[in-house]
Amino acid sequence: MNLSVDEDEGTTVLHMTGSVTGPDGEAVENAIVHVWHANSKGWYSHFDPTATQTPFNNRRRIKLGKDGRYAFHSKQPSGYSVPPGGSTDQLMQALGRHGNRPAHVHFFIEAPGYRTLTTQINFGDDPFAADDFAFGTREGLLPVPSRQGDSAYIQFDFQMQRAADADDEHFSSRARAEAEPQPKTETA
Ligand SMILES: [Fe+2]
């Protein structure tokens, strides 16, 4: 599946593949992988001040089959920072820290009988891979892409926990910013 609808000239193509398994190594059936990332300028669709991205660029829901395997390609994202010179940047500098995030990809994974997983991976070869100001990472979430020409390949496997109860399967009920209606879920 292709996540990147917009042309993003001159950027590397990201290929991600892997599996979703449960605590005993079983394939998680009928999972839905929600994936989203920034473009090569570090902007997300819906939150792009340049207004150059189409809705849902670099965002998809992928329905997996019985084998729990996923695959997608897109244009490699760039990292981003807090707005330079802004109040958060000033605060970070006063603390002797920076406000940079490495290139990364976000995921929600939901599946019947399993606890919904919220996670992300940082590109392991990004200079800020292990120095993410948002503390949004740990060892094990820093895959190093295999780079060949204009392509970057990441193989990454997710492991889910079984849901303790029905609430565990559900998304957080935290209020979120409004977005346009979502397109139909596509099948991998
Ligand atoms: Fe992000």
XYZ file of C-alpha atoms and ligand atoms in Angstrom, residues 44 80 101 104 106 120, ligand 1:
7
model
C 1.888 16.484 8.817
C 11.032 18.254 13.036
C 12.619 15.008 17.081
C 9.781 8.754 12.992
C 3.531 6.685 14.385
C 6.264 4.752 17.083
Fe 5.336 12.876 15.103
